[in-house]
Tab-separated table of C-alpha atoms in Angstrom:
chain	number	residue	atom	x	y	z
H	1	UNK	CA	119.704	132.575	203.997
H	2	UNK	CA	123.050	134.053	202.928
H	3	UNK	CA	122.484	137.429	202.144
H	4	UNK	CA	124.541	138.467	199.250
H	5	UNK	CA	127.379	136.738	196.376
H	6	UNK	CA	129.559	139.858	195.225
H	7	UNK	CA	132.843	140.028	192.861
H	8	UNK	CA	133.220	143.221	193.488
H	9	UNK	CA	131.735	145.579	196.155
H	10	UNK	CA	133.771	148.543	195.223
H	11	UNK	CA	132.568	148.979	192.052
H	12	UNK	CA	128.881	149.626	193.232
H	13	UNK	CA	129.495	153.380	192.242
H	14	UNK	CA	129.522	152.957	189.024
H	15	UNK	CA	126.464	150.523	189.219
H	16	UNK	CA	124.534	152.952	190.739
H	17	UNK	CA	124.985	155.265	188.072
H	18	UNK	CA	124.228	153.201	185.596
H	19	UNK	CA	121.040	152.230	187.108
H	20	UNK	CA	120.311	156.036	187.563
H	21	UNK	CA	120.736	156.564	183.798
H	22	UNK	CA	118.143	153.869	182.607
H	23	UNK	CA	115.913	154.966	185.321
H	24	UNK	CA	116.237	158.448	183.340
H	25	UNK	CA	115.154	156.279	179.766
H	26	UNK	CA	112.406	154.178	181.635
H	27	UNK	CA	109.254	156.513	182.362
H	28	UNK	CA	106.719	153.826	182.221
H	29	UNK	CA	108.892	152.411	185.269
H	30	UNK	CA	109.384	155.698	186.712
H	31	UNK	CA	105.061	155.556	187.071
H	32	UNK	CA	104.904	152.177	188.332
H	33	UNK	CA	107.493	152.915	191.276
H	34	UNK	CA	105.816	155.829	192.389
H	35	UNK	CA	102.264	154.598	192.417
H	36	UNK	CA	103.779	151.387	193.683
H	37	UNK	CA	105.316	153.275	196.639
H	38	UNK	CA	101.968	155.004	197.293
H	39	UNK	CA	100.051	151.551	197.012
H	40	UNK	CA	102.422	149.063	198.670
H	41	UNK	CA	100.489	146.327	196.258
H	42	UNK	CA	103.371	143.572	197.335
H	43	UNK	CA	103.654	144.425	200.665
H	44	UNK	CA	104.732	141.357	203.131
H	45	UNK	CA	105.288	139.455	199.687
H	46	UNK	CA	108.701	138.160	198.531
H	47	UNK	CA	110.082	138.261	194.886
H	48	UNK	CA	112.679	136.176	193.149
H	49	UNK	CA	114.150	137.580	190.130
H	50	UNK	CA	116.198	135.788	187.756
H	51	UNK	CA	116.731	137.902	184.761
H	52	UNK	CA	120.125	139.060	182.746
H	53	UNK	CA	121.370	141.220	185.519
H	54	UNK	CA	122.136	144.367	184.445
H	55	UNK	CA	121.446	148.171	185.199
H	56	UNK	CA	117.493	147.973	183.602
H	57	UNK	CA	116.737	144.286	185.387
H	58	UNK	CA	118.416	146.107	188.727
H	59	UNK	CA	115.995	149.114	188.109
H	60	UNK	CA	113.057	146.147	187.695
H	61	UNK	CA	114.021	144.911	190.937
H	62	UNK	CA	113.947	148.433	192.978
H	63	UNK	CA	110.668	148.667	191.846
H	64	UNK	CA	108.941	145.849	192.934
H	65	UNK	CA	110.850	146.576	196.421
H	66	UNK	CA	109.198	150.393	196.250
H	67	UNK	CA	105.974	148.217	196.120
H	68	UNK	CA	106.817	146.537	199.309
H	69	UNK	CA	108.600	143.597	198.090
H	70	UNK	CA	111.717	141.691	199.829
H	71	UNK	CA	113.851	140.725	196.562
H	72	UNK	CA	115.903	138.701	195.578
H	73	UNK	CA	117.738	138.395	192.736
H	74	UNK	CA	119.911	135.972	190.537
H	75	UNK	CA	121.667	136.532	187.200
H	76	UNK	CA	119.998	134.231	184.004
H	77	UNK	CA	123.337	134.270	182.174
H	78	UNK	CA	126.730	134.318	183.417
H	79	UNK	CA	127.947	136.757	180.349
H	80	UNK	CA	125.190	139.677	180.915
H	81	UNK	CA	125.947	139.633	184.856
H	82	UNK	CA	127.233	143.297	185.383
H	83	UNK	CA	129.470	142.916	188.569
H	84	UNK	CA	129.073	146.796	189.285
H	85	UNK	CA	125.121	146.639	189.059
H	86	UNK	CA	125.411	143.345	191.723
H	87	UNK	CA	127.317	145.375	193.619
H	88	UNK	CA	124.935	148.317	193.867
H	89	UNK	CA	121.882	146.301	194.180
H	90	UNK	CA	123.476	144.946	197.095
H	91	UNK	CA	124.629	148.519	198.369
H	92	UNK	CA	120.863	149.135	198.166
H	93	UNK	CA	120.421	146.390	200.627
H	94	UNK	CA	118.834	143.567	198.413
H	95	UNK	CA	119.635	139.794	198.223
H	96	UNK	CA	121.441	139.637	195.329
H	97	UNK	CA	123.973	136.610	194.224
H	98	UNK	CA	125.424	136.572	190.631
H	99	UNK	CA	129.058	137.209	189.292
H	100	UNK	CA	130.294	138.154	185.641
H	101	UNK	CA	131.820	134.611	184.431
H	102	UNK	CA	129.740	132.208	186.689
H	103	UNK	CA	130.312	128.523	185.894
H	104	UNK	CA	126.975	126.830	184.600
H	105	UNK	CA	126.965	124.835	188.469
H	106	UNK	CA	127.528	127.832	190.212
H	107	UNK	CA	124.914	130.187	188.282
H	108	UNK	CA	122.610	127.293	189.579
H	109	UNK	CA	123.608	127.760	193.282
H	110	UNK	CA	122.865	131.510	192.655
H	111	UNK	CA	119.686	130.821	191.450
H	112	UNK	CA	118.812	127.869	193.872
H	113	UNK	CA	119.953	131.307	196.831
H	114	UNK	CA	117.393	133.425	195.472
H	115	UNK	CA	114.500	130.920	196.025
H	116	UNK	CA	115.648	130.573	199.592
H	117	UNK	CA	113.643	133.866	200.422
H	118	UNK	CA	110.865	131.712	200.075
H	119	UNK	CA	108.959	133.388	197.267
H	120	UNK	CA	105.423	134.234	196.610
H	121	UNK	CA	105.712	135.599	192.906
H	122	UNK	CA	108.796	134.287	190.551
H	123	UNK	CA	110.175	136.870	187.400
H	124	UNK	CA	112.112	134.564	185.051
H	125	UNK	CA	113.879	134.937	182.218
H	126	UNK	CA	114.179	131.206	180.070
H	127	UNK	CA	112.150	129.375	183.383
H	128	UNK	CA	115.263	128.378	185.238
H	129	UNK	CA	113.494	129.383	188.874
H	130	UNK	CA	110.250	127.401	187.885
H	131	UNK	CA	112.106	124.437	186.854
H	132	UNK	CA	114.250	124.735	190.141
H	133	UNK	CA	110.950	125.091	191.957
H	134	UNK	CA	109.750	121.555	190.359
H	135	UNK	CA	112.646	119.886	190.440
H	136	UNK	CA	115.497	120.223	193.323
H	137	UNK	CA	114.567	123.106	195.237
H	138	UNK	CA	110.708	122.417	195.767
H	139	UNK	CA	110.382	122.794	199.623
H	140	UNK	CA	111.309	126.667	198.655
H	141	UNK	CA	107.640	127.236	196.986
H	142	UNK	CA	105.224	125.929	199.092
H	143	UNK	CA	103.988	129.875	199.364
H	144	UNK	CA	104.286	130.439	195.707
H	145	UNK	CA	101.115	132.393	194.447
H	146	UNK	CA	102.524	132.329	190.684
H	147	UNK	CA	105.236	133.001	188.207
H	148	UNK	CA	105.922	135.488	185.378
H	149	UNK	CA	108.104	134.350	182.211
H	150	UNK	CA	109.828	136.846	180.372
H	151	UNK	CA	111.106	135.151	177.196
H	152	UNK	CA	109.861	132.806	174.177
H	153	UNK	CA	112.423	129.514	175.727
H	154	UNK	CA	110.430	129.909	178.987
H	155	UNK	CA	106.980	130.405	177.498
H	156	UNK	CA	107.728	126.945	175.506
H	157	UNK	CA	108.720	125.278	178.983
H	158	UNK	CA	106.040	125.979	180.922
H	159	UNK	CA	104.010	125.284	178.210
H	160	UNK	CA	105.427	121.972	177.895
H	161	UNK	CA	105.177	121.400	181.860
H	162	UNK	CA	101.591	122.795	181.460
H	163	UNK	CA	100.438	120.315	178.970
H	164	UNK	CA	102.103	117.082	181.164
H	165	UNK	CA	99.888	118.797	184.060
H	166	UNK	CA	103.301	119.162	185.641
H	167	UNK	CA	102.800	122.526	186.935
H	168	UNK	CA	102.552	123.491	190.535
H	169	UNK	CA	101.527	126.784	190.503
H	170	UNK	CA	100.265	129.326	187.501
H	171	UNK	CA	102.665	131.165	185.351
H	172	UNK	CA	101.555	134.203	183.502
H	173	UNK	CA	102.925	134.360	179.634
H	174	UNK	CA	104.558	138.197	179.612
H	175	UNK	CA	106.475	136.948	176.661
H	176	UNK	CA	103.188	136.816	174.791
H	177	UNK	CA	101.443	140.024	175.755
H	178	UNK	CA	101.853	142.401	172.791
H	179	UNK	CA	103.443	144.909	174.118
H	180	UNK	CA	106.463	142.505	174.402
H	181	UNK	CA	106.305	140.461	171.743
H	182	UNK	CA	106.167	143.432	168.830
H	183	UNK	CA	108.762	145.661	170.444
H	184	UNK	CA	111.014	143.695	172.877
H	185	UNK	CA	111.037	140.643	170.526
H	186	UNK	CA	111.165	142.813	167.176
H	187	UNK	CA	112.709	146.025	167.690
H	188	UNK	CA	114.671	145.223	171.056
H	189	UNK	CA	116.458	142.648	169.608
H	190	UNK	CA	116.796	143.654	166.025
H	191	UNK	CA	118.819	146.662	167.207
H	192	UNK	CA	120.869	144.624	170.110
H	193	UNK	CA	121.784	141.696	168.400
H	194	UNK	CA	123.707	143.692	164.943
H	195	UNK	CA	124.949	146.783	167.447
H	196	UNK	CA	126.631	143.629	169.114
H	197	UNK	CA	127.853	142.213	166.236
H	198	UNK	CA	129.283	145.286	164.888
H	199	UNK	CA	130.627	146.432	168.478
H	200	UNK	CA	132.675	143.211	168.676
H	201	UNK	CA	134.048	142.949	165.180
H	202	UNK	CA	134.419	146.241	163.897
H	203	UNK	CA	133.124	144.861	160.560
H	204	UNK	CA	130.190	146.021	158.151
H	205	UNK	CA	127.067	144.847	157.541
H	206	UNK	CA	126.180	146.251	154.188
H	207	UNK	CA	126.348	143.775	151.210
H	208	UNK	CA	127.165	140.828	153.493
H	209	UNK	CA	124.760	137.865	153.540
H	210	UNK	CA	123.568	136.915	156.784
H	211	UNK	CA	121.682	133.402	157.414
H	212	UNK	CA	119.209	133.935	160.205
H	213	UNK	CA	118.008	130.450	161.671
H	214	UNK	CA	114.639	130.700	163.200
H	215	UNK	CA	112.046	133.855	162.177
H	216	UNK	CA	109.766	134.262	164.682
H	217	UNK	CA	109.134	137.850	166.356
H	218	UNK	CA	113.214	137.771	167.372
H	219	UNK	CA	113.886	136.405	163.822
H	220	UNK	CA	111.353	138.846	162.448
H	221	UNK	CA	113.436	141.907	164.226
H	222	UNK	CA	117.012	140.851	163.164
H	223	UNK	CA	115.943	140.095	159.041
H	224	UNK	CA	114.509	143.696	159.287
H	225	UNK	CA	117.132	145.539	160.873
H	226	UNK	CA	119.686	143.465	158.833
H	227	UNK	CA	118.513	144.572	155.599
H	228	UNK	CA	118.338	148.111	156.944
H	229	UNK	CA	122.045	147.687	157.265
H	230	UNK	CA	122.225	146.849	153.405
H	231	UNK	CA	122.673	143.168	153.800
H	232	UNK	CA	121.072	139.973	152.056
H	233	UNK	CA	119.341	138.362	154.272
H	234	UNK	CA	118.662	134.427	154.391
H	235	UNK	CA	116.105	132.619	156.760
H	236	UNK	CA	116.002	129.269	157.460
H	237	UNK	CA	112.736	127.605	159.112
H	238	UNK	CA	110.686	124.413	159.758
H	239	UNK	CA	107.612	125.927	159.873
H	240	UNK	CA	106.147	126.736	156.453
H	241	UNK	CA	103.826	129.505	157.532
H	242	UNK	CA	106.993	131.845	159.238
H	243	UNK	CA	109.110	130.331	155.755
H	244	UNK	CA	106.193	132.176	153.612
H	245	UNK	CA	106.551	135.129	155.636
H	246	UNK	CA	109.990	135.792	155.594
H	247	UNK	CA	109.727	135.408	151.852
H	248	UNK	CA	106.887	138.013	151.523
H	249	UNK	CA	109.242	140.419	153.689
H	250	UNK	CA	111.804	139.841	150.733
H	251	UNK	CA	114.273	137.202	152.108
H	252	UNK	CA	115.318	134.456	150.388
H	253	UNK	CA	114.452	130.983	152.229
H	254	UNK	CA	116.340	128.006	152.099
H	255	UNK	CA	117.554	124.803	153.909
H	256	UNK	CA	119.805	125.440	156.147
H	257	UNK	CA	122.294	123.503	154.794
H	258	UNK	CA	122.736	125.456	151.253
H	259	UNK	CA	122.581	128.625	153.102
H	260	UNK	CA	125.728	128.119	155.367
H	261	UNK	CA	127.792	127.778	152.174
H	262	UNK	CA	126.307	131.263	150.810
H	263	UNK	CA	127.063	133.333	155.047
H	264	UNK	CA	129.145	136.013	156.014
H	265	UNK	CA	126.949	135.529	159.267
H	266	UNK	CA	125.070	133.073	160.550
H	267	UNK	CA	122.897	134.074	163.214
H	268	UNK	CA	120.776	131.190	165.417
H	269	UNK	CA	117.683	133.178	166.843
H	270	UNK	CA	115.794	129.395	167.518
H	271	UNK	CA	115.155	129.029	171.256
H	272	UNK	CA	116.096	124.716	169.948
H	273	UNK	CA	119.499	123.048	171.197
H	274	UNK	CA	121.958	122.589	168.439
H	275	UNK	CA	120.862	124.933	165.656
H	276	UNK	CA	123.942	124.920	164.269
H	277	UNK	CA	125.876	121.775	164.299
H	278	UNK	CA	128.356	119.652	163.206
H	279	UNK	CA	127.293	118.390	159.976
H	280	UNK	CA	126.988	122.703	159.260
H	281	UNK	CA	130.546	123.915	159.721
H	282	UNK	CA	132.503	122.039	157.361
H	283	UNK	CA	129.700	124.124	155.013
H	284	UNK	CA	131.076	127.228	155.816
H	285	UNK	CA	132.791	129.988	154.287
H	286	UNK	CA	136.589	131.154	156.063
H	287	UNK	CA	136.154	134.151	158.043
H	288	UNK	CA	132.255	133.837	158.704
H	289	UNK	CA	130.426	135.232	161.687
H	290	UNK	CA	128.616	132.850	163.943
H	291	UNK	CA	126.347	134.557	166.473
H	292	UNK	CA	123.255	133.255	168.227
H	293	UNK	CA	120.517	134.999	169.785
H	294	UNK	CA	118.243	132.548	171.011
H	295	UNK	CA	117.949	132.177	174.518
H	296	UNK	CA	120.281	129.084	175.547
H	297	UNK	CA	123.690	129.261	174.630
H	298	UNK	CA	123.559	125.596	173.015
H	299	UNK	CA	122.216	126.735	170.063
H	300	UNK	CA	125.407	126.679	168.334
H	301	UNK	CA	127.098	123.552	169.167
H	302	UNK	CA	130.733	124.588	170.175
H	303	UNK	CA	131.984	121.444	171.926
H	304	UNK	CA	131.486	119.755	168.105
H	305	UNK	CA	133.001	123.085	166.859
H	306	UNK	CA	135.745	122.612	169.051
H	307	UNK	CA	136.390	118.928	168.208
H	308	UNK	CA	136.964	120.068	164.584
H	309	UNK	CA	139.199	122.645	165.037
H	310	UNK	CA	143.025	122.082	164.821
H	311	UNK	CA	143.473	125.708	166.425
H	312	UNK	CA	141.912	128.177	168.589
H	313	UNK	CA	142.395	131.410	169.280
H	314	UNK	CA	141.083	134.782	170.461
H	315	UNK	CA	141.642	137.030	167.650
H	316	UNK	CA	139.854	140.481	169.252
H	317	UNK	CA	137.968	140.832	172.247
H	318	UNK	CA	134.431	138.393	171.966
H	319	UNK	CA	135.628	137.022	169.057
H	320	UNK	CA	137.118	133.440	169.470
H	321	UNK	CA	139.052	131.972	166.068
H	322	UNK	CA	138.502	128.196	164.789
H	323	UNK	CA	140.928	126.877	162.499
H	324	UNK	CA	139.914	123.940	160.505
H	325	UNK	CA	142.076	121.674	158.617
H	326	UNK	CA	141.406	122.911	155.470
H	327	UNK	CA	142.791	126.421	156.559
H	328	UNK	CA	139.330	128.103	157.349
H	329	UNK	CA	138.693	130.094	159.857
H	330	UNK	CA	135.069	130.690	161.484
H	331	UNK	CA	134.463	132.786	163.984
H	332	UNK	CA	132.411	132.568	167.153
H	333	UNK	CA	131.170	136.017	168.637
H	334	UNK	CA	130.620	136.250	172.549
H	335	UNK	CA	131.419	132.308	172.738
H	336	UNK	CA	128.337	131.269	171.421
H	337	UNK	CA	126.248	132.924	174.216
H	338	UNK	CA	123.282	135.491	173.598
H	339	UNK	CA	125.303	137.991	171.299
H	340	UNK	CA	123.392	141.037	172.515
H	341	UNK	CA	124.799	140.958	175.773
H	342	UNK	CA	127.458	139.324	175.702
H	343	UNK	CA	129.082	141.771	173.233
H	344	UNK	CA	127.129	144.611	174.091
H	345	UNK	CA	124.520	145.846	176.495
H	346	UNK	CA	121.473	144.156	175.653
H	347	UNK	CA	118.057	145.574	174.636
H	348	UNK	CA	117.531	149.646	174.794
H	349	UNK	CA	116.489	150.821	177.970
H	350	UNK	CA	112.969	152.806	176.206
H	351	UNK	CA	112.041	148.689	174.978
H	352	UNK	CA	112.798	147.182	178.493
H	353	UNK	CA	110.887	150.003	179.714
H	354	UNK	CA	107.360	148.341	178.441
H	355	UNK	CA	108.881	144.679	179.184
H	356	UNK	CA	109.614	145.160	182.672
H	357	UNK	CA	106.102	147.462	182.949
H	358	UNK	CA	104.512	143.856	182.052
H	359	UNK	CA	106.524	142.025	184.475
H	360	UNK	CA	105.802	144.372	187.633
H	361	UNK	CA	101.959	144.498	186.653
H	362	UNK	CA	102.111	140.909	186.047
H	363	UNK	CA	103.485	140.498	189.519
H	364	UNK	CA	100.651	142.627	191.037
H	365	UNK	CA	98.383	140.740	188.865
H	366	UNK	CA	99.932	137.322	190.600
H	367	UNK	CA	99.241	138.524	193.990
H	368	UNK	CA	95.791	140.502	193.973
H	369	UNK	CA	94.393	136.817	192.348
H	370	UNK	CA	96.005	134.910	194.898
H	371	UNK	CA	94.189	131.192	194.682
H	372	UNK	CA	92.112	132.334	191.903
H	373	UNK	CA	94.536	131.411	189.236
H	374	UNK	CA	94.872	127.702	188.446
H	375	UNK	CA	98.350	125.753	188.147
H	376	UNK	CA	98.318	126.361	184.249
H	377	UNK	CA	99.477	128.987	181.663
H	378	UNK	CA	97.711	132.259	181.763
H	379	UNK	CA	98.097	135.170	179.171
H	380	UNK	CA	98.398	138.996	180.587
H	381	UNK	CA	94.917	140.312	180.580
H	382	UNK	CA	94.570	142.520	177.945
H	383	UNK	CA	93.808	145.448	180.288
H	384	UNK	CA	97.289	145.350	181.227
H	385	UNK	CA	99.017	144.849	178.319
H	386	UNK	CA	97.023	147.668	176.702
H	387	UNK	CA	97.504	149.705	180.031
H	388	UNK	CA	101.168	149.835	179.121
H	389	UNK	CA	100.588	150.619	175.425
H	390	UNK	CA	98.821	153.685	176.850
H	391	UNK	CA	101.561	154.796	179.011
H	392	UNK	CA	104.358	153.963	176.281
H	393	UNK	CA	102.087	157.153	174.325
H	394	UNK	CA	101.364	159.138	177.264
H	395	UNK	CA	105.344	159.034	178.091
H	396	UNK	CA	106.134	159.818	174.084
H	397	UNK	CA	103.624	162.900	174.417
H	398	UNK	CA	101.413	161.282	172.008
H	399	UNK	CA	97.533	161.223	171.580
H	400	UNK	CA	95.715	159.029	169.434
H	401	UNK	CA	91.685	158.911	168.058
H	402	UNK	CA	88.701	156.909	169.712
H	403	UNK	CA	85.913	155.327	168.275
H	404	UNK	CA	82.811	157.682	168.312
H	405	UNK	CA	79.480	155.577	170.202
H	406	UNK	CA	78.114	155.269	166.349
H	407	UNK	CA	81.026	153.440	165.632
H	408	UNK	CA	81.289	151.004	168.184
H	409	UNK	CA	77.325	150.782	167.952
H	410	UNK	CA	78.243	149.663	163.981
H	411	UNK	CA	81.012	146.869	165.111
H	412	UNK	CA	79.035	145.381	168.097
H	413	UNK	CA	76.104	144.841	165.748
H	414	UNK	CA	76.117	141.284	163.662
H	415	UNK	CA	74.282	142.978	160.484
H	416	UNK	CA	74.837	144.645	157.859
């Protein structure tokens, strides 16, 4: 197998510090790779990783290879690759192939390289390596033990594959253990996504009002932190039950329709291919934001975008202009790709800290059931997740009660 796609090998100084400082921010990681560098729980096992590949994902990485692990490792985005962080992972002497930029064919080459190692376990980030492993590049998992997915697009995926009996091999759900879900999904990317925003346009959030399409936990984070910022907030949804919610959390709900005439930002935080289409821009207000933080880049359809245009220009960095023929202008932030990283630096490292915690036990989890786990959807066993929970306190220097035996003698017992 080819051993390594790098831009730019120089620059893997200034990868290595940046991996050094999130490996500073990351203590829960900081445990793992010792005790995984005492226990060697993936030794003679080979990893592919195919996550946003950046200084905390490159951190991820050393530490399933302080477990033992060969690993390789492909970029999930083109726009989050970090060229310098390639180029120290490879200084480091892993298989690594991404570049900053990567067309959509050749971030699939990259990806289809990484599987050549042959893997055992899979990390993904959206299920690009398990639908590679189903599809084109199947003679690469015939000693697959089991994948991990990382985010709510992959979860619905390999559900989907799961359901059609599709699936080849088992694929443990990290995006639904709770320790991801309430502060990766929630606070991770309520914080990323508007630090983004703001980074790239210089603008204010305060007394704007920002449509966000889609409130599940990601949703959920973004409404928060945007009224924390002092702006109205407006969710749009198709499923009554999240609709009531964000209502009870004091945002007004409404079809999407009506509420792209009322944005100063629409954000699409949906996971669903064309969120935001063409029927919705002629809607729009001149000058709007249009961000998405979903997981596919689709979500905002910017070929139809395009076609309506009469101009386009970049007006600052990240921020492309759209001229219509009526004179408005909306703008696209970080061309319509995940606007957390690409106009900023993605989640903070103290939330990937717990993520990537559930990913390497996940892993380890993977391997010490080896043929025990059928080809299906599993959830992380609540050990785990709660295992992490208990090291995000430990790490914070913070102690919490315990049920005394009377009280857990009083909730095991059915009367009154």
């Amino acid at each position: 197998m080819q051993q390594n796609i790098v831009a730019a090998p120089a620059l893997a100084a200034e990868g290595q510090r940046k991996i050094e400082w999130v490996r500073r921010n990351m203590p829960i990681l900081r445990q793992l790779e010792a005790q995984f560098a005492a226990e060697r729980p993936f030794a003679g096992k080979r990893i592919a990783v195919c996550i946003h590949l950046e200084a905390k994902t490159a951190y991820l990485a050393l530490v399933l290879r302080a477990g033992g692990a060969t690993v390789a490792v492909a970029g999930s985005n083109p726009v989050s690759t970090k060229d310098d962080v390639v180029a120290a992972l490879a200084a480091e002497g892993l298989h690594v192939y991404a570049r900053h930029g990567a067309e959509p064919d050749e971030m699939r080459r990259y990806m289809g390289l990484s599987l050549e190692i042959g893997p055992h376990v899979v990390i993904d980030d959206g299920g690009d390596l398990v639908e590679l492993l189903h599809e084109s590049h199947r003679a690469h998992g015939g000693e697959m033990l089991g994948a991990c997915e990382e985010t709510t697009s992959g979860v619905l995926r390999a559900r989907a594959r799961a359901k059609a009996r599709q699936l080849l091999f088992p694929v443990v759900l990290v995006n639904d253990a709770r320790c991801k879900y309430l502060f990766d999904n929630v606070h991770g990317t309520g914080q990323s996504v508007w630090e983004g925003v703001m980074r790239s346009t210089n603008l204010v959030l305060a007394g704007k009002t920002v449509t966000i399409v889609g409130y599940g936990w990601c949703g959920q984070g973004c409404a928060l932190r945007a009224q924390g910022l002092g702006a109205h907030v407006i969710v749009c949804e198709v499923d009554p039950i999240k609709a009531a919610d964000a209502l009870m959390h004091g945002c007004r709900v409404l079809p999407l329709a009506e509420a792209c005439k009322l944005a100063d930002v629409v954000l699409t935080v949906t996971g669903v291919r064309h969120t935001l289409r063409a029927e919705h821009f002629p809607l729009l207000k001149s000058n709007v934001l249009l961000a998405n933080a979903g997981h596919f880049w689709e979500e905002i359809d910017v070929a139809a975008l395009g076609r309506l245009a009469v101009e386009r220009k970049e007006l600052r960095a990240n921020v492309e202009g759209f001229k219509l023929k009526d004179g408005r202008w909306l703008n696209l932030l970080g061309g319509g790709h995940i606007v957390n990283i690409a106009c900023g630096d993605g989640h903070p490292a103290e939330i990937m800290d717990m993520s990537f915690a559930l990913q390497a036990l996940a892993a380890r989890y993977v391997v010490e059931r080896a043929g025990a786990l059928a080809p299906d959807c599993h959830p992380v066993p609540a050990a785990v997740d709660e295992h992490v929970a208990r090291l995000k306190l430990a790490a914070a220097g913070v102690a919490i009660d315990a049920l005394t035996s009377d009280q857990r003698q009083y909730l095991a017992h059915w009367q009154a």
